Short mmCIF file of C-alpha atoms in Angstrom, two decimals:
data_model
loop_
_atom_site.label_atom_id
_atom_site.label_comp_id
_atom_site.label_asym_id
_atom_site.label_seq_id
_atom_site.Cartn_x
_atom_site.Cartn_y
_atom_site.Cartn_z
CA MET A 215 33.15 -46.94 45.54
CA ILE A 216 31.83 -48.21 42.20
CA LYS A 217 30.28 -44.81 41.55
CA LYS A 218 33.68 -43.19 42.14
CA ILE A 219 35.35 -45.59 39.68
CA ILE A 220 32.69 -44.92 37.02
CA LYS A 221 32.99 -41.19 37.59
CA ALA A 222 36.77 -41.43 37.17
CA ILE A 223 36.47 -43.49 33.96
CA ALA A 224 33.95 -41.03 32.53
CA SER A 225 35.88 -37.98 33.69
CA ILE A 226 36.34 -35.22 31.16
CA TYR A 227 39.83 -34.61 32.56
CA LEU A 228 40.77 -38.23 31.81
CA GLY A 229 39.48 -37.82 28.27
CA ILE A 230 41.42 -34.61 27.78
CA GLY A 231 44.51 -36.27 29.29
CA ILE A 232 44.27 -39.17 26.81
CA ILE A 233 43.75 -36.73 23.92
CA ILE A 234 46.85 -34.73 24.99
CA THR A 235 48.88 -37.95 25.12
CA ILE A 236 47.67 -38.93 21.63
CA ILE A 237 48.58 -35.45 20.37
CA CYS A 238 52.11 -35.63 21.80
CA PHE A 239 52.86 -39.08 20.41
CA SER A 240 51.26 -38.21 17.05
CA ILE A 241 53.54 -35.19 16.72
CA ILE A 242 56.62 -37.29 17.45
CA ALA A 243 55.43 -40.02 15.07
CA SER A 244 54.84 -37.58 12.24
CA LEU A 245 58.11 -35.74 12.72
CA ILE A 246 60.30 -38.88 12.74
CA ILE A 247 58.58 -40.04 9.52
CA GLN A 248 56.49 -43.20 9.62
CA ASN A 249 57.02 -46.64 8.10
CA GLN A 250 60.71 -46.44 7.28
CA LYS A 251 63.23 -49.25 7.71
CA PRO A 252 65.26 -49.35 10.95
CA GLU A 253 68.37 -48.24 9.02
CA PHE A 254 66.63 -44.90 8.27
CA TYR A 255 66.17 -44.15 11.98
CA TYR A 256 69.69 -45.30 12.89
CA TYR A 257 71.01 -42.95 10.22
CA HIS A 258 68.98 -39.91 11.26
CA TYR A 259 68.79 -40.28 15.03
CA SER A 260 70.99 -41.38 17.94
CA HIS A 261 71.33 -45.05 18.79
CA LEU A 262 69.36 -44.59 22.04
CA ALA A 263 66.56 -42.63 20.33
CA THR A 264 66.27 -45.22 17.59
CA GLN A 265 66.14 -48.07 20.12
CA LEU A 266 63.27 -46.21 21.85
CA ILE A 267 61.50 -45.60 18.51
CA LEU A 268 61.72 -49.25 17.53
CA ARG A 269 60.79 -50.68 20.95
CA LEU A 270 57.71 -48.45 21.29
CA ASN A 271 56.93 -48.95 17.59
CA LEU A 272 56.84 -45.13 17.17
CA HIS A 273 57.85 -45.68 13.53
CA GLN A 274 54.51 -47.48 13.05
CA PHE A 275 52.69 -45.64 15.78
CA PHE A 276 49.18 -45.68 14.38
CA THR A 277 49.05 -49.48 14.28
CA SER A 278 51.12 -49.92 17.46
CA PRO A 279 49.89 -51.40 20.76
CA LEU A 280 50.53 -48.01 22.40
CA PHE A 281 48.17 -46.22 20.06
CA LEU A 282 45.54 -48.97 20.31
CA ILE A 283 45.64 -48.76 24.12
CA LEU A 284 45.16 -44.99 23.98
CA ALA A 285 42.34 -45.32 21.39
CA VAL A 286 40.61 -47.99 23.51
CA GLY A 287 41.08 -45.82 26.60
CA LEU A 288 39.43 -42.91 24.80
CA PHE A 289 36.66 -45.19 23.58
CA ILE A 290 35.88 -46.42 27.14
CA ASN A 291 35.99 -42.86 28.47
CA LEU A 292 33.69 -41.59 25.71
CA VAL A 293 31.18 -44.47 26.11
CA SER A 294 30.97 -43.94 29.86
CA CYS A 295 30.65 -40.19 29.50
CA THR A 296 27.96 -40.51 26.82
CA ILE A 297 25.91 -43.02 28.86
CA ILE A 298 26.07 -40.79 31.97
CA ARG A 299 25.11 -37.69 29.95
CA ILE A 300 22.15 -39.40 28.28
CA MET A 301 20.91 -40.85 31.60
CA LYS A 302 21.14 -37.40 33.26
CA GLN A 303 19.12 -35.87 30.45
CA ILE A 304 16.45 -38.58 30.65
CA ARG A 305 16.17 -38.14 34.48
CA ASN A 306 15.97 -34.30 34.36
CA THR A 307 12.65 -34.02 32.58
CA HIS A 308 12.32 -30.25 33.30
CA ILE A 309 15.51 -29.43 31.36
CA LYS A 310 15.46 -29.47 27.56
CA PRO A 311 17.71 -32.29 26.31
CA HIS A 312 20.80 -31.39 24.32
CA LEU A 313 21.36 -34.52 22.30
CA GLY A 314 23.57 -32.98 19.62
CA PRO A 315 26.88 -33.59 21.46
CA ASP A 316 25.73 -37.16 22.27
CA ILE A 317 25.09 -37.87 18.58
CA ILE A 318 28.56 -36.48 17.79
CA HIS A 319 30.08 -38.71 20.49
CA LEU A 320 28.16 -41.71 19.17
CA GLY A 321 29.43 -40.95 15.68
CA LEU A 322 32.98 -40.81 16.98
CA LEU A 323 32.55 -44.11 18.83
CA ILE A 324 31.30 -45.80 15.66
CA ILE A 325 34.21 -44.32 13.70
CA LEU A 326 36.63 -45.75 16.30
CA MET A 327 34.94 -49.15 15.98
CA GLY A 328 35.05 -48.90 12.19
CA GLY A 329 38.73 -48.10 12.34
CA LEU A 330 39.38 -51.18 14.47
CA VAL A 331 37.35 -53.43 12.15
CA SER A 332 39.22 -51.96 9.18
CA LEU A 333 42.59 -52.63 10.82
CA PHE A 334 41.87 -56.36 10.98
CA SER A 335 39.63 -56.91 7.95
CA ARG A 336 41.11 -54.74 5.21
CA ASN A 337 42.45 -56.53 2.08
CA GLU A 338 44.19 -54.53 -0.53
CA GLU A 339 45.96 -55.60 -3.68
CA PHE A 340 47.63 -53.41 -6.25
CA GLN A 341 48.72 -54.60 -9.68
CA TYR A 342 49.54 -53.36 -13.17
CA PHE A 343 47.62 -54.66 -16.21
CA TYR A 344 47.75 -54.39 -19.99
CA GLU A 345 44.72 -54.11 -22.31
CA LYS A 346 42.79 -57.34 -22.91
CA GLU A 347 43.98 -58.87 -19.65
CA LYS A 348 41.35 -60.65 -17.55
CA VAL A 349 41.42 -60.29 -13.79
CA LYS A 350 39.62 -62.47 -11.28
CA PHE A 351 38.96 -60.23 -8.30
CA SER A 352 36.27 -62.03 -6.29
CA LYS A 353 34.49 -65.36 -5.98
CA LYS A 354 31.68 -64.04 -8.21
CA TYR A 355 33.32 -61.71 -10.76
CA TYR A 356 36.19 -61.14 -13.09
CA LEU A 357 36.87 -58.15 -15.28
CA GLU A 358 38.45 -57.61 -18.64
CA ILE A 359 40.56 -54.50 -19.38
CA ASN A 360 39.00 -53.22 -22.65
CA GLN A 361 40.83 -50.00 -23.13
CA ILE A 362 43.30 -47.86 -21.22
CA GLU A 363 43.16 -44.11 -21.83
CA PHE A 364 45.76 -41.53 -20.91
CA SER A 365 45.62 -37.84 -21.72
CA GLN A 366 47.89 -34.95 -20.79
CA TYR A 367 47.73 -31.22 -20.56
CA SER A 368 49.92 -29.22 -22.90
CA ASP A 369 52.57 -28.88 -20.17
CA GLY A 370 52.89 -32.65 -19.87
CA ARG A 371 51.03 -33.05 -16.58
CA PRO A 372 48.48 -35.89 -16.48
CA LYS A 373 44.89 -34.95 -17.27
CA GLU A 374 43.06 -38.26 -17.23
CA TYR A 375 43.79 -41.83 -16.21
CA VAL A 376 40.95 -44.11 -17.42
CA THR A 377 40.53 -47.87 -17.55
CA ASN A 378 37.45 -49.11 -19.42
CA VAL A 379 36.44 -52.52 -18.12
CA THR A 380 33.72 -55.12 -18.53
CA VAL A 381 32.70 -57.14 -15.48
CA TYR A 382 31.62 -60.74 -16.00
CA ASN A 383 29.95 -63.38 -13.88
CA ILE A 384 32.67 -65.91 -13.10
CA HIS A 385 30.35 -68.91 -13.49
CA ASN A 386 28.37 -68.22 -16.67
CA HIS A 387 30.55 -65.43 -18.18
CA GLN A 388 27.54 -63.13 -18.57
CA VAL A 389 28.24 -59.43 -18.75
CA ILE A 390 27.29 -57.78 -15.45
CA LYS A 391 28.28 -54.24 -16.31
CA GLN A 392 30.70 -51.98 -18.08
CA HIS A 393 32.50 -49.27 -16.15
CA ARG A 394 34.90 -46.46 -16.80
CA ILE A 395 37.31 -46.56 -13.84
CA GLU A 396 38.81 -43.15 -13.23
CA VAL A 397 40.60 -41.49 -10.31
CA ASN A 398 37.84 -40.52 -7.83
CA LYS A 399 35.37 -42.81 -9.63
CA PRO A 400 36.08 -46.37 -8.57
CA LEU A 401 34.25 -49.49 -9.67
CA ARG A 402 32.16 -51.10 -6.95
CA MET A 403 31.14 -54.72 -7.13
CA GLY A 404 29.55 -55.94 -3.90
CA ASN A 405 32.00 -55.12 -1.14
CA ILE A 406 35.02 -54.83 -3.45
CA TYR A 407 36.14 -51.50 -4.83
CA VAL A 408 38.55 -51.11 -7.77
CA TYR A 409 40.49 -47.86 -7.86
CA GLN A 410 42.42 -46.22 -10.66
CA TYR A 411 45.74 -45.79 -8.87
CA ASP A 412 48.35 -45.30 -11.52
CA LEU A 413 48.93 -45.38 -15.26
CA GLN A 414 52.23 -45.75 -17.05
CA ILE A 415 53.68 -46.03 -20.45
CA ASP A 416 55.58 -49.30 -20.79
CA PRO A 417 58.95 -48.24 -22.19
CA ASN A 418 59.76 -51.76 -23.38
CA LYS A 419 56.70 -52.42 -25.49
CA LYS A 420 55.23 -50.86 -28.61
CA VAL A 421 51.94 -51.33 -30.47
CA PRO A 422 52.60 -54.19 -32.94
CA GLY A 423 53.12 -53.14 -36.53
CA THR A 424 54.29 -49.62 -35.73
CA SER A 425 57.68 -48.14 -35.62
CA THR A 426 56.86 -44.65 -34.41
CA SER A 427 58.16 -43.93 -30.90
CA HIS A 428 54.94 -42.44 -29.59
CA GLN A 429 52.92 -45.62 -30.16
CA ARG A 430 53.63 -46.92 -26.65
CA VAL A 431 51.66 -49.52 -24.75
CA LEU A 432 49.82 -48.27 -21.72
CA VAL A 433 49.80 -50.12 -18.40
CA THR A 434 47.11 -49.41 -15.84
CA GLY A 435 47.64 -49.66 -12.09
CA LEU A 436 44.49 -50.82 -10.33
CA ASN A 437 44.03 -51.20 -6.58
CA PHE A 438 41.51 -53.77 -5.37
CA VAL A 439 40.16 -53.03 -1.88
CA GLN A 440 37.90 -54.99 0.40
CA ASP A 441 37.25 -53.48 3.84
CA SER A 442 34.38 -54.38 6.17
CA GLY A 443 35.11 -51.36 8.34
CA ILE A 444 33.93 -48.82 5.78
CA TYR A 445 30.23 -49.39 6.52
CA LEU A 446 30.73 -48.44 10.18
CA LEU A 447 32.90 -45.51 9.09
CA TRP A 448 30.15 -44.18 6.81
CA VAL A 449 27.56 -44.51 9.59
CA GLY A 450 29.87 -42.75 12.05
CA ILE A 451 30.55 -39.94 9.58
CA MET A 452 26.82 -39.40 8.96
CA LEU A 453 26.10 -39.31 12.68
CA MET A 454 28.87 -36.77 13.28
CA ILE A 455 27.47 -34.50 10.55
CA VAL A 456 23.95 -34.81 11.98
CA GLY A 457 25.24 -34.25 15.54
CA LEU A 458 27.27 -31.15 14.57
CA CYS A 459 24.36 -29.61 12.65
CA TRP A 460 21.92 -30.45 15.50
CA THR A 461 24.21 -28.98 18.22
CA TYR A 462 24.85 -25.75 16.42
CA PHE A 463 21.31 -25.30 15.16
CA GLN A 464 20.12 -25.67 18.72
CA LYS A 465 22.68 -23.14 19.96
CA PHE A 466 21.67 -20.64 17.29
CA LYS A 467 18.02 -21.14 18.25
CA GLU A 468 18.80 -20.53 21.91
CA LYS A 469 21.00 -17.58 20.85
CA GLN A 470 23.98 -19.04 22.63
CA LEU A 471 26.09 -18.44 19.52
CA MET B 270 46.71 -8.39 -11.36
CA ILE B 271 43.49 -8.56 -9.27
CA ALA B 272 45.35 -10.07 -6.31
CA THR B 273 48.00 -7.34 -6.66
CA ILE B 274 45.34 -4.62 -6.38
CA ALA B 275 43.92 -6.35 -3.31
CA TYR B 276 47.43 -6.49 -1.83
CA PHE B 277 47.91 -2.75 -2.42
CA LEU B 278 44.51 -2.04 -0.77
CA PHE B 279 45.73 -3.95 2.27
CA PHE B 280 48.42 -1.33 2.83
CA ILE B 281 45.76 1.39 2.84
CA LEU B 282 43.56 -0.63 5.16
CA ILE B 283 46.37 -1.32 7.65
CA LEU B 284 47.38 2.37 7.58
CA LEU B 285 43.79 3.49 8.29
CA GLU B 286 43.48 0.90 11.10
CA ILE B 287 46.65 2.30 12.72
CA ILE B 288 45.24 5.84 12.41
CA THR B 289 42.01 4.75 14.17
CA PHE B 290 44.04 4.17 17.35
CA PHE B 291 44.72 7.92 17.47
CA LYS B 292 41.94 9.56 15.51
CA LYS B 293 38.40 8.44 14.75
CA ILE B 294 37.82 7.20 11.20
CA PRO B 295 34.30 6.19 10.14
CA LEU B 296 33.99 2.42 10.50
CA ILE B 297 32.23 2.29 7.12
CA ILE B 298 35.52 3.09 5.39
CA ILE B 299 37.29 0.17 7.12
CA GLN B 300 34.29 -2.11 6.38
CA SER B 301 34.22 -1.05 2.73
CA LEU B 302 37.92 -1.84 2.29
CA LEU B 303 37.52 -5.23 3.99
CA LEU B 304 34.61 -6.03 1.67
CA LEU B 305 36.34 -4.71 -1.42
CA ILE B 306 39.52 -6.71 -0.78
CA SER B 307 37.44 -9.90 -0.14
CA LEU B 308 35.46 -9.37 -3.36
CA LEU B 309 38.59 -8.78 -5.42
CA LEU B 310 40.16 -12.00 -4.10
CA ILE B 311 36.96 -13.97 -4.76
CA VAL B 312 36.89 -12.55 -8.29
CA GLU B 313 40.49 -13.74 -8.68
CA ILE B 314 39.37 -17.30 -7.74
CA ILE B 315 36.43 -17.07 -10.17
CA ASN B 316 38.71 -15.78 -12.92
CA ARG B 317 41.17 -18.62 -12.44
CA SER B 318 38.29 -21.13 -12.27
CA ILE B 319 37.05 -19.94 -15.68
CA GLN B 320 40.51 -20.33 -17.11
CA ILE B 321 41.00 -23.91 -15.92
CA GLN B 322 37.28 -24.89 -16.23
CA PHE B 323 37.35 -26.23 -12.71
CA THR B 324 36.98 -24.58 -9.29
CA ALA B 325 40.33 -22.97 -8.59
CA LEU B 326 41.07 -24.30 -5.11
CA THR B 327 43.69 -26.90 -5.95
CA ASN B 328 47.00 -25.28 -5.05
CA THR B 329 48.61 -23.21 -2.28
CA PHE B 330 48.19 -19.86 -4.01
CA GLU B 331 44.46 -20.33 -4.53
CA ALA B 332 43.99 -21.70 -1.00
CA LEU B 333 45.75 -18.67 0.51
CA VAL B 334 43.77 -16.19 -1.61
CA PHE B 335 40.53 -17.88 -0.54
CA PHE B 336 41.68 -17.94 3.11
CA THR B 337 42.57 -14.25 3.05
CA ALA B 338 39.18 -13.38 1.56
CA PHE B 339 37.32 -15.28 4.24
CA ILE B 340 39.41 -13.93 7.11
CA ASN B 341 38.42 -10.45 5.85
CA LEU B 342 34.77 -11.48 5.65
CA THR B 343 34.92 -12.78 9.22
CA LEU B 344 36.44 -9.47 10.31
CA LEU B 345 33.71 -7.62 8.44
CA LEU B 346 31.07 -9.72 10.25
CA PHE B 347 32.69 -8.88 13.57
CA SER B 348 32.80 -5.16 12.75
CA PHE B 349 28.97 -5.09 12.93
CA TRP B 350 29.06 -6.37 16.55
CA LYS B 351 27.73 -3.70 18.86
CA LYS B 352 30.19 -4.13 21.73
CA ASN B 353 32.96 -2.81 19.59
CA ASN B 354 35.16 -1.27 22.25
CA LEU B 355 37.52 -4.01 21.07
CA ALA B 356 36.91 -3.31 17.40
CA HIS B 357 40.10 -1.42 16.51
CA ALA B 358 42.56 -3.77 18.17
CA ILE B 359 41.05 -7.07 17.01
CA LEU B 360 40.36 -5.75 13.51
CA PHE B 361 44.00 -4.65 13.31
CA ILE B 362 45.43 -7.99 14.49
CA GLY B 363 43.03 -9.89 12.21
CA THR B 364 43.92 -7.70 9.24
CA LEU B 365 47.63 -8.35 9.87
CA ILE B 366 46.97 -12.10 9.83
CA ALA B 367 45.09 -11.83 6.53
CA PHE B 368 47.81 -9.60 5.10
CA ILE B 369 50.51 -12.11 6.07
CA MET B 370 48.57 -14.87 4.31
CA LEU B 371 48.31 -12.84 1.11
CA SER B 372 51.99 -11.85 1.44
CA ILE B 373 52.98 -15.51 1.53
CA ALA B 374 50.76 -16.11 -1.53
CA SER B 375 52.58 -13.30 -3.30
CA SER B 376 56.03 -14.58 -2.35
CA PRO B 377 58.37 -16.72 -4.51
CA LEU B 378 57.60 -19.66 -2.19
CA VAL B 379 54.17 -19.98 -3.76
CA PRO B 380 53.88 -20.24 -7.55
CA ASP B 381 50.78 -18.53 -8.90
CA THR B 382 50.61 -20.14 -12.34
CA VAL B 383 47.12 -21.14 -13.38
CA LYS B 384 47.08 -24.89 -13.94
CA PRO B 385 44.13 -27.27 -14.30
CA PRO B 386 44.14 -30.08 -11.77
CA ILE B 387 45.76 -33.51 -12.10
CA PRO B 388 43.39 -36.51 -11.92
CA ALA B 389 43.53 -36.96 -8.11
CA LEU B 390 42.35 -33.35 -7.58
CA GLN B 391 39.43 -33.55 -10.02
CA SER B 392 36.77 -34.04 -7.33
CA ALA B 393 33.85 -32.07 -5.96
CA TRP B 394 34.67 -33.51 -2.54
CA LEU B 395 38.12 -31.91 -2.74
CA ILE B 396 36.61 -28.50 -3.47
CA LEU B 397 34.14 -28.81 -0.60
CA HIS B 398 36.96 -30.07 1.64
CA VAL B 399 39.27 -27.12 0.89
CA ALA B 400 36.54 -24.48 0.89
CA LEU B 401 34.94 -25.46 4.18
CA ALA B 402 38.30 -26.13 5.87
CA PHE B 403 39.40 -22.56 5.12
CA VAL B 404 36.04 -21.03 6.02
CA GLY B 405 36.34 -22.80 9.40
CA GLU B 406 39.94 -21.70 9.72
CA SER B 407 39.01 -18.08 9.03
CA PHE B 408 37.00 -18.19 12.27
CA PHE B 409 39.98 -19.77 13.98
CA ALA B 410 42.14 -16.93 12.68
CA PHE B 411 39.71 -14.45 14.20
CA SER B 412 39.73 -16.34 17.50
CA PHE B 413 43.56 -16.10 17.39
CA ALA B 414 43.33 -12.31 16.95
CA ALA B 415 40.89 -12.09 19.85
CA SER B 416 43.16 -14.35 21.96
CA ILE B 417 46.17 -12.12 21.37
CA PHE B 418 44.05 -9.12 22.34
CA TYR B 419 42.88 -10.96 25.50
CA LEU B 420 46.46 -11.46 26.60
CA LEU B 421 47.49 -7.88 25.79
CA THR B 422 44.65 -6.03 27.50
CA ASN B 423 44.33 -5.48 31.30
CA ASP B 424 40.74 -4.19 31.20
CA PRO B 425 38.45 -6.86 32.72
CA ASP B 426 35.46 -5.80 30.58
CA LYS B 427 37.51 -6.08 27.42
CA LYS B 428 38.88 -9.41 28.54
CA GLN B 429 35.36 -10.69 29.12
CA ASN B 430 34.20 -9.53 25.68
CA ALA B 431 37.29 -10.99 24.04
CA ASP B 432 36.65 -14.33 25.79
CA LYS B 433 33.06 -14.31 24.53
CA LEU B 434 34.30 -13.64 20.99
CA ILE B 435 36.87 -16.45 21.19
CA THR B 436 34.21 -18.95 22.34
CA THR B 437 31.70 -17.78 19.73
CA THR B 438 34.09 -17.83 16.80
CA ILE B 439 35.61 -21.20 17.68
CA GLY B 440 32.05 -22.40 18.20
CA ILE B 441 31.16 -21.38 14.66
CA GLY B 442 34.45 -22.44 13.06
CA TYR B 443 34.67 -25.84 14.74
CA PRO B 444 31.74 -27.65 13.03
CA ILE B 445 32.64 -26.11 9.66
CA PHE B 446 36.26 -27.23 10.06
CA THR B 447 35.24 -30.66 11.31
CA ILE B 448 32.97 -31.27 8.34
CA GLY B 449 35.22 -29.60 5.79
CA ALA B 450 38.76 -30.50 6.78
CA LEU B 451 38.23 -33.90 8.35
CA ILE B 452 34.98 -35.43 7.13
CA PHE B 453 34.91 -34.21 3.51
CA GLY B 454 38.70 -34.71 3.30
CA ALA B 455 38.21 -38.35 4.41
CA ILE B 456 35.39 -38.88 1.92
CA TRP B 457 37.55 -37.46 -0.89
CA ALA B 458 40.40 -39.80 0.12
CA GLN B 459 38.02 -42.78 0.15
CA TYR B 460 36.89 -42.06 -3.41
CA ALA B 461 40.39 -41.20 -4.66
CA TRP B 462 42.57 -43.82 -2.93
CA GLY B 463 40.18 -46.29 -1.27
CA ARG B 464 41.12 -45.27 2.25
CA PHE B 465 39.33 -42.74 4.48
CA TRP B 466 42.50 -42.07 6.49
CA SER B 467 46.16 -42.81 5.84
CA TRP B 468 47.82 -41.09 8.82
CA ASP B 469 49.99 -39.06 6.49
CA PRO B 470 51.49 -35.96 8.17
CA LYS B 471 48.88 -33.56 6.69
CA GLU B 472 45.99 -35.66 7.97
CA THR B 473 47.66 -36.26 11.32
CA PHE B 474 48.33 -32.58 11.94
CA ALA B 475 44.78 -31.65 10.78
CA LEU B 476 43.51 -34.15 13.37
CA ILE B 477 45.83 -32.70 16.00
CA THR B 478 44.47 -29.20 15.17
CA TRP B 479 40.91 -30.55 15.56
CA LEU B 480 41.80 -32.27 18.85
CA VAL B 481 43.26 -29.01 20.24
CA TYR B 482 40.04 -27.14 19.44
CA THR B 483 38.04 -30.07 20.86
CA ILE B 484 40.03 -29.66 24.06
CA TYR B 485 39.35 -25.87 23.99
CA LEU B 486 35.59 -26.36 23.75
CA HIS B 487 35.47 -29.02 26.45
CA LEU B 488 37.69 -27.01 28.83
CA ARG B 489 35.85 -23.77 28.21
CA LEU B 490 32.29 -25.09 28.29
CA MET B 491 32.48 -28.07 30.59
CA THR B 492 35.17 -27.38 33.22
CA LYS B 493 36.24 -24.69 35.63
CA VAL B 494 39.68 -24.30 34.13
CA SER B 495 40.71 -20.64 34.01
CA VAL B 496 39.85 -18.60 30.94
CA LYS B 497 43.52 -17.68 30.49
CA VAL B 498 44.44 -21.36 30.03
CA THR B 499 41.70 -21.77 27.42
CA VAL B 500 42.95 -18.67 25.60
CA TRP B 501 46.39 -20.27 25.32
CA VAL B 502 44.76 -23.45 24.01
CA ALA B 503 42.99 -21.35 21.36
CA ILE B 504 46.34 -19.80 20.41
CA LEU B 505 47.94 -23.25 20.19
CA GLY B 506 45.04 -24.39 17.97
CA PHE B 507 45.73 -21.70 15.41
CA LEU B 508 49.47 -22.36 15.51
CA PHE B 509 48.75 -25.98 14.68
CA THR B 510 46.37 -24.79 11.93
CA LEU B 511 49.27 -22.88 10.37
CA PHE B 512 51.67 -25.78 10.82
CA THR B 513 49.19 -28.17 9.19
CA PHE B 514 49.04 -25.93 6.15
CA PHE B 515 52.59 -24.65 5.85
CA GLY B 516 54.80 -26.82 8.02
CA VAL B 517 53.66 -30.08 6.47
CA ASN B 518 53.89 -28.80 2.88
CA TYR B 519 57.36 -27.37 3.27
CA LEU B 520 58.95 -29.54 5.96
CA LEU B 521 57.44 -33.01 5.68
CA PRO B 522 56.75 -35.40 2.79
CA SER B 523 53.15 -36.34 2.29
CA LEU B 524 50.46 -37.23 -0.24
CA HIS B 525 49.20 -33.73 0.50
CA SER B 526 52.46 -31.98 -0.20
CA TYR B 527 52.26 -29.65 -3.10
CA ARG B 528 53.79 -26.29 -3.98
#
């Protein structure tokens, strides 16, 4: 009886069924547009449809209980299936083990765990700053905005958003480092990351002592992120890459591809 | 100009492929045209890259040119396969797919102005993400061509060979797409915006595409589900691939939306 239950939980058909359910709900969630106010859905859809959307939290599907249940279901299915696969391969000593898919599955499991940790542990704060402002962003550090740089292409599109900062120790005010925060090049201090998110020209302020209209003051938008889940996510990603390469290298070697 | 020449050569290629259904044409001519078109399109990408001093894979036009080139290269690879009793039909369907991609690139829907990238797109991870995603998808495009052929033919031998091709090409495309579209895309997002995954429509539909191909591989390799069902799954996978690229850009708002 127990064996039947375990077999059912680890069943590939159950896994595929859960994936198909996730696909169907994900399509609906994307098409109705996520994270809008209830008035948006009442305006665009029927009263009944909107009631259903709001009750099932389809408008915030990817953080909803429904999605979490499906993700946990898939997690349990994948863990069971992976354990059974690995045990079968250990027992059958005359057959060459194919661990590639198991490493991929392990990577996926760790990614799912990382996603769950991230959901509950992520802290994010976005703010605009002027030059010379000081920002306390952790128990150990603060930073000073030294210079904000903004350049454009000849057609007016942005070329570079840069915030030059100095990081100080909060207790003794010693310089820890200087960093040029750019888009795609965040500052990392411990487990806090500082991202260049936006940059604007403040229309209400000018550089003191000038009267020319182009001497505007720049305002930088920085996003401070702390997320314990990212370590698991990186490990999961690396395992998936290793697993994929292992699987397909093995298949090429055995000329199955 | 270079892309225009490639587009013109497509007409010749398609005409010759139609003729091969009735009269034998040396395969080397078809292969040469496939290679020539691919090389011209790659030269177009290189030329644009030199102009903007960055790898030119940052807008729809460049992505479609790259995609067309790699679909052709995948077809060229297939044309060397010895069991080529399917060669004409699958080459023809595949060429039509590539031609449609380049036609869309040449249409008013897709601006072809050469522009250097905005700050968010100035990333090596983005280039790897786009390049590998489309290389993977070029194999998916081929599997789509083979799937259509599978459904159209009644010959059991041809069906068997087509099924083998579908499994092989999805088997090759899947890891490349997984690493390129999902993993490198997530890494780029983490560096750019501090979040591996935001569930925006582009990411969600890319994941749906990946899940459909995951279902294909598991059904085909691990279950006794009929081959015909798996062929329809492969077709669905490519339709989602197209929706992820076009549908999201033109129908849904997203961080990824660009014209």
